Amino acid sequence: SIRLSPLINTNILGFSAIFVLGRAGEIIRPLWLTRVERVPLTASVATIIVERFLDTLMLIVFFAAALFVVQLPVAAEGTLHMMKNTAWIMLASSAGAIVIMFFFRSNIERIVQYTRFVRLASMLRSFSQGLGFLQRGRSLGLAIAHSALLWVFIALQFWFMLLGMNMDFSFQAATLVMVGAAIGSVAQIPGIGGGFQAGYVFCMTTFFLVPPEKAIATSLVAW
């Protein structure tokens, strides 16, 4: 049980680290939370892992919903087919990972019994504590609902920004661009970005035939 104030501080510090260091900065949040709140590191890391799976799940849901309503040029069909296949692979991987985490959490005592190293057994037990909310329906439901609401607001931010730049995009089209940028952000150059802008520009130029210069300019503002 951790108060909201230190969590806000931890998130500001953690996401600042991601901006500066790239994805390597993900570890800063659990490290800081462990130092300040004395939470076991493995338990804190477990929550970050679940958070990333929820993000992936939401991105795939938004991507699928946008594809149902957005009209895309015929020339982009090949790329779209590839993205759909990738989305299915990501969805299957996320679902498999969630099943594994449920299994791990439910059988932690049995797993620990077969672990010969005391230190490792302690780490596995702490990690399972970080997954504890998976077995509490209300906590899991709140986490999923919050994740969905968060991504709705991120999609709205993309849409409003594009409208402000005199681009007549629908909310669904802006959502598709957001998904591309989010997937690209997995590969980031510390302090600069790169993957985010590449994913953003790719969607703008491939699906909506926006001139590259205009796509690059808006990608920098979005970043």
Tab-separated table of C-alpha atoms in Angstrom:
chain	number	residue	atom	x	y	z
A	1	SER	CA	0.000	0.000	0.000
A	2	ILE	CA	1.702	3.179	-1.251
A	3	ARG	CA	0.359	6.727	-1.117
A	4	LEU	CA	-0.336	8.627	-4.334
A	5	SER	CA	2.237	11.385	-3.775
A	6	PRO	CA	5.373	9.190	-3.901
A	7	LEU	CA	3.909	7.355	-6.902
A	8	ILE	CA	3.538	10.661	-8.775
A	9	ASN	CA	7.149	11.546	-7.965
A	10	THR	CA	8.289	8.084	-9.036
A	11	ASN	CA	6.463	8.307	-12.363
A	12	ILE	CA	7.818	11.777	-13.152
A	13	LEU	CA	11.345	10.580	-12.400
A	14	GLY	CA	10.852	7.298	-14.271
A	15	PHE	CA	9.449	8.786	-17.469
A	16	SER	CA	12.089	11.508	-17.439
A	17	ALA	CA	14.673	8.723	-17.315
A	18	ILE	CA	13.016	6.991	-20.294
A	19	PHE	CA	13.212	10.265	-22.236
A	20	VAL	CA	16.908	10.714	-21.444
A	21	LEU	CA	18.081	7.081	-21.525
A	22	GLY	CA	15.586	5.423	-23.857
A	23	ARG	CA	13.922	2.162	-22.839
A	24	ALA	CA	16.853	1.405	-20.545
A	25	GLY	CA	15.315	4.050	-18.256
A	26	GLU	CA	12.380	1.713	-17.472
A	27	ILE	CA	14.371	0.247	-14.579
A	28	ILE	CA	14.600	3.651	-12.817
A	29	ARG	CA	11.001	3.572	-11.596
A	30	PRO	CA	11.221	0.242	-9.755
A	31	LEU	CA	14.684	1.120	-8.423
A	32	TRP	CA	13.453	4.448	-7.037
A	33	LEU	CA	10.307	2.907	-5.580
A	34	THR	CA	12.411	0.255	-3.886
A	35	ARG	CA	14.701	2.891	-2.403
A	36	VAL	CA	11.978	5.273	-1.188
A	37	GLU	CA	9.166	2.900	-0.186
A	38	ARG	CA	11.202	-0.219	0.628
A	39	VAL	CA	9.210	-2.266	-1.889
A	40	PRO	CA	11.069	-5.423	-3.004
A	41	LEU	CA	12.668	-4.688	-6.375
A	42	THR	CA	11.324	-7.822	-8.055
A	43	ALA	CA	7.764	-6.972	-6.938
A	44	SER	CA	8.109	-3.470	-8.362
A	45	VAL	CA	9.543	-4.801	-11.640
A	46	ALA	CA	6.568	-7.166	-11.917
A	47	THR	CA	4.149	-4.225	-11.953
A	48	ILE	CA	6.145	-2.561	-14.743
A	49	ILE	CA	5.959	-5.750	-16.809
A	50	VAL	CA	2.192	-5.988	-16.346
A	51	GLU	CA	1.856	-2.302	-17.213
A	52	ARG	CA	3.653	-2.865	-20.519
A	53	PHE	CA	1.408	-5.814	-21.345
A	54	LEU	CA	-1.664	-3.683	-20.667
A	55	ASP	CA	-0.239	-0.961	-22.923
A	56	THR	CA	0.330	-3.508	-25.690
A	57	LEU	CA	-3.192	-4.870	-25.289
A	58	MET	CA	-4.725	-1.388	-25.496
A	59	LEU	CA	-2.661	-0.463	-28.561
A	60	ILE	CA	-3.836	-3.572	-30.386
A	61	VAL	CA	-7.479	-2.906	-29.475
A	62	PHE	CA	-7.203	0.704	-30.689
A	63	PHE	CA	-5.409	-0.417	-33.842
A	64	ALA	CA	-8.112	-2.978	-34.658
A	65	ALA	CA	-10.928	-0.494	-33.978
A	66	ALA	CA	-9.309	2.167	-36.183
A	67	LEU	CA	-8.859	-0.275	-39.083
A	68	PHE	CA	-12.577	-1.033	-39.135
A	69	VAL	CA	-13.555	2.571	-39.877
A	70	VAL	CA	-10.581	4.303	-41.553
A	71	GLN	CA	-10.480	4.325	-45.361
A	72	LEU	CA	-6.912	3.730	-46.539
A	73	PRO	CA	-5.388	3.951	-50.050
A	74	VAL	CA	-5.234	0.760	-52.110
A	75	ALA	CA	-1.447	1.112	-52.426
A	76	ALA	CA	-1.120	0.579	-48.657
A	77	GLU	CA	-2.876	-2.811	-48.608
A	78	GLY	CA	0.389	-4.801	-48.486
A	79	THR	CA	1.733	-2.780	-45.574
A	80	LEU	CA	-1.624	-2.955	-43.827
A	81	HIS	CA	-1.689	-6.745	-44.167
A	82	MET	CA	1.775	-6.934	-42.602
A	83	MET	CA	0.701	-4.679	-39.708
A	84	LYS	CA	-2.377	-6.842	-39.110
A	85	ASN	CA	-0.226	-9.967	-38.933
A	86	THR	CA	2.137	-8.218	-36.541
A	87	ALA	CA	-0.814	-7.153	-34.375
A	88	TRP	CA	-2.064	-10.751	-34.185
A	89	ILE	CA	1.391	-11.943	-33.121
A	90	MET	CA	1.577	-9.214	-30.453
A	91	LEU	CA	-1.918	-10.099	-29.210
A	92	ALA	CA	-1.118	-13.814	-29.016
A	93	SER	CA	2.170	-13.071	-27.220
A	94	SER	CA	0.458	-10.773	-24.710
A	95	ALA	CA	-2.322	-13.285	-24.047
A	96	GLY	CA	0.242	-16.062	-23.585
A	97	ALA	CA	2.272	-13.921	-21.204
A	98	ILE	CA	-0.805	-13.099	-19.100
A	99	VAL	CA	-1.675	-16.823	-18.883
A	100	ILE	CA	1.892	-17.601	-17.790
A	101	MET	CA	1.776	-14.862	-15.142
A	102	PHE	CA	-1.567	-16.191	-13.808
A	103	PHE	CA	-0.094	-19.700	-13.680
A	104	PHE	CA	3.058	-18.437	-11.972
A	105	ARG	CA	1.085	-16.480	-9.380
A	106	SER	CA	-1.273	-19.391	-8.635
A	107	ASN	CA	1.549	-21.930	-8.241
A	108	ILE	CA	4.241	-19.809	-6.607
A	109	GLU	CA	4.500	-21.944	-3.466
A	110	ARG	CA	4.968	-25.100	-5.507
A	111	ILE	CA	7.565	-23.381	-7.702
A	112	VAL	CA	9.470	-22.094	-4.657
A	113	GLN	CA	9.533	-25.613	-3.163
A	114	TYR	CA	11.510	-26.830	-6.177
A	115	THR	CA	13.892	-23.860	-6.100
A	116	ARG	CA	17.140	-24.905	-4.444
A	117	PHE	CA	18.594	-21.419	-3.963
A	118	VAL	CA	17.134	-19.407	-1.072
A	119	ARG	CA	17.930	-16.035	-2.664
A	120	LEU	CA	16.226	-16.987	-5.917
A	121	ALA	CA	13.206	-18.371	-4.068
A	122	SER	CA	12.846	-15.048	-2.195
A	123	MET	CA	13.044	-13.103	-5.465
A	124	LEU	CA	10.410	-15.314	-7.106
A	125	ARG	CA	8.073	-14.877	-4.142
A	126	SER	CA	8.511	-11.082	-4.236
A	127	PHE	CA	7.881	-11.079	-7.990
A	128	SER	CA	4.626	-12.981	-7.435
A	129	GLN	CA	3.556	-10.331	-4.908
A	130	GLY	CA	3.840	-7.746	-7.671
A	131	LEU	CA	1.394	-9.849	-9.700
A	132	GLY	CA	-1.041	-10.187	-6.816
A	133	PHE	CA	-3.671	-7.878	-8.292
A	134	LEU	CA	-4.132	-10.294	-11.228
A	135	GLN	CA	-6.121	-12.555	-8.900
A	136	ARG	CA	-8.268	-9.747	-7.498
A	137	GLY	CA	-11.065	-9.033	-9.966
A	138	ARG	CA	-11.695	-5.469	-8.815
A	139	SER	CA	-8.014	-4.463	-8.956
A	140	LEU	CA	-7.535	-6.051	-12.383
A	141	GLY	CA	-10.709	-4.402	-13.687
A	142	LEU	CA	-9.605	-0.987	-12.416
A	143	ALA	CA	-6.146	-1.393	-13.984
A	144	ILE	CA	-7.645	-2.293	-17.382
A	145	ALA	CA	-10.217	0.524	-17.195
A	146	HIS	CA	-7.532	3.054	-16.256
A	147	SER	CA	-5.288	1.855	-19.074
A	148	ALA	CA	-8.119	2.221	-21.601
A	149	LEU	CA	-8.969	5.718	-20.348
A	150	LEU	CA	-5.308	6.745	-20.463
A	151	TRP	CA	-4.947	5.718	-24.113
A	152	VAL	CA	-8.197	7.466	-25.066
A	153	PHE	CA	-6.703	10.711	-23.751
A	154	ILE	CA	-3.420	10.094	-25.594
A	155	ALA	CA	-5.369	9.509	-28.828
A	156	LEU	CA	-7.336	12.717	-28.224
A	157	GLN	CA	-4.074	14.620	-27.782
A	158	PHE	CA	-2.886	13.341	-31.177
A	159	TRP	CA	-6.196	14.258	-32.802
A	160	PHE	CA	-6.339	17.787	-31.365
A	161	MET	CA	-2.735	18.404	-32.379
A	162	LEU	CA	-3.403	17.341	-35.982
A	163	LEU	CA	-6.544	19.472	-36.133
A	164	GLY	CA	-4.535	22.403	-34.786
A	165	MET	CA	-2.115	21.957	-37.713
A	166	ASN	CA	-5.004	22.178	-40.204
A	167	MET	CA	-4.947	18.450	-40.970
A	168	ASP	CA	-8.487	17.216	-41.467
A	169	PHE	CA	-8.018	13.867	-39.719
A	170	SER	CA	-10.784	11.886	-38.049
A	171	PHE	CA	-10.285	10.640	-34.497
A	172	GLN	CA	-9.858	7.107	-35.876
A	173	ALA	CA	-7.156	8.230	-38.333
A	174	ALA	CA	-5.309	10.060	-35.565
A	175	THR	CA	-5.535	6.882	-33.471
A	176	LEU	CA	-3.848	4.887	-36.243
A	177	VAL	CA	-0.980	7.406	-36.309
A	178	MET	CA	-0.724	7.188	-32.513
A	179	VAL	CA	-0.418	3.389	-32.671
A	180	GLY	CA	2.363	3.651	-35.267
A	181	ALA	CA	4.256	6.160	-33.135
A	182	ALA	CA	3.824	4.045	-30.000
A	183	ILE	CA	5.153	0.913	-31.729
A	184	GLY	CA	8.081	2.911	-33.102
A	185	SER	CA	8.897	4.295	-29.658
A	186	VAL	CA	10.133	0.858	-28.580
A	187	ALA	CA	13.400	1.757	-30.351
A	188	GLN	CA	14.525	5.171	-29.115
A	189	ILE	CA	17.748	7.133	-29.268
A	190	PRO	CA	18.324	8.586	-25.757
A	191	GLY	CA	17.166	12.209	-25.502
A	192	ILE	CA	16.278	12.389	-29.201
A	193	GLY	CA	13.659	9.773	-29.996
A	194	GLY	CA	13.906	8.395	-33.490
A	195	GLY	CA	11.628	5.377	-33.337
A	196	PHE	CA	8.633	7.492	-32.325
A	197	GLN	CA	9.122	9.882	-35.226
A	198	ALA	CA	9.822	7.048	-37.683
A	199	GLY	CA	6.600	5.215	-36.780
A	200	TYR	CA	4.637	8.455	-36.901
A	201	VAL	CA	6.026	9.525	-40.296
A	202	PHE	CA	5.552	6.030	-41.716
A	203	CYS	CA	1.820	6.042	-40.905
A	204	MET	CA	1.312	9.607	-42.152
A	205	THR	CA	3.066	9.074	-45.496
A	206	THR	CA	1.961	5.481	-46.173
A	207	PHE	CA	-1.680	5.520	-45.085
A	208	PHE	CA	-2.672	9.160	-45.492
A	209	LEU	CA	-0.262	10.306	-48.239
A	210	VAL	CA	0.938	13.308	-46.231
A	211	PRO	CA	4.090	14.941	-47.740
A	212	PRO	CA	7.229	13.761	-45.849
A	213	GLU	CA	8.260	17.291	-44.786
A	214	LYS	CA	4.858	17.950	-43.219
A	215	ALA	CA	4.813	14.525	-41.559
A	216	ILE	CA	8.286	15.061	-40.070
A	217	ALA	CA	7.351	18.509	-38.759
A	218	THR	CA	4.253	17.239	-36.963
A	219	SER	CA	6.167	14.221	-35.611
A	220	LEU	CA	8.646	16.572	-33.916
A	221	VAL	CA	5.808	18.564	-32.317
A	222	ALA	CA	4.126	15.353	-31.160
A	223	TRP	CA	7.427	14.160	-29.649
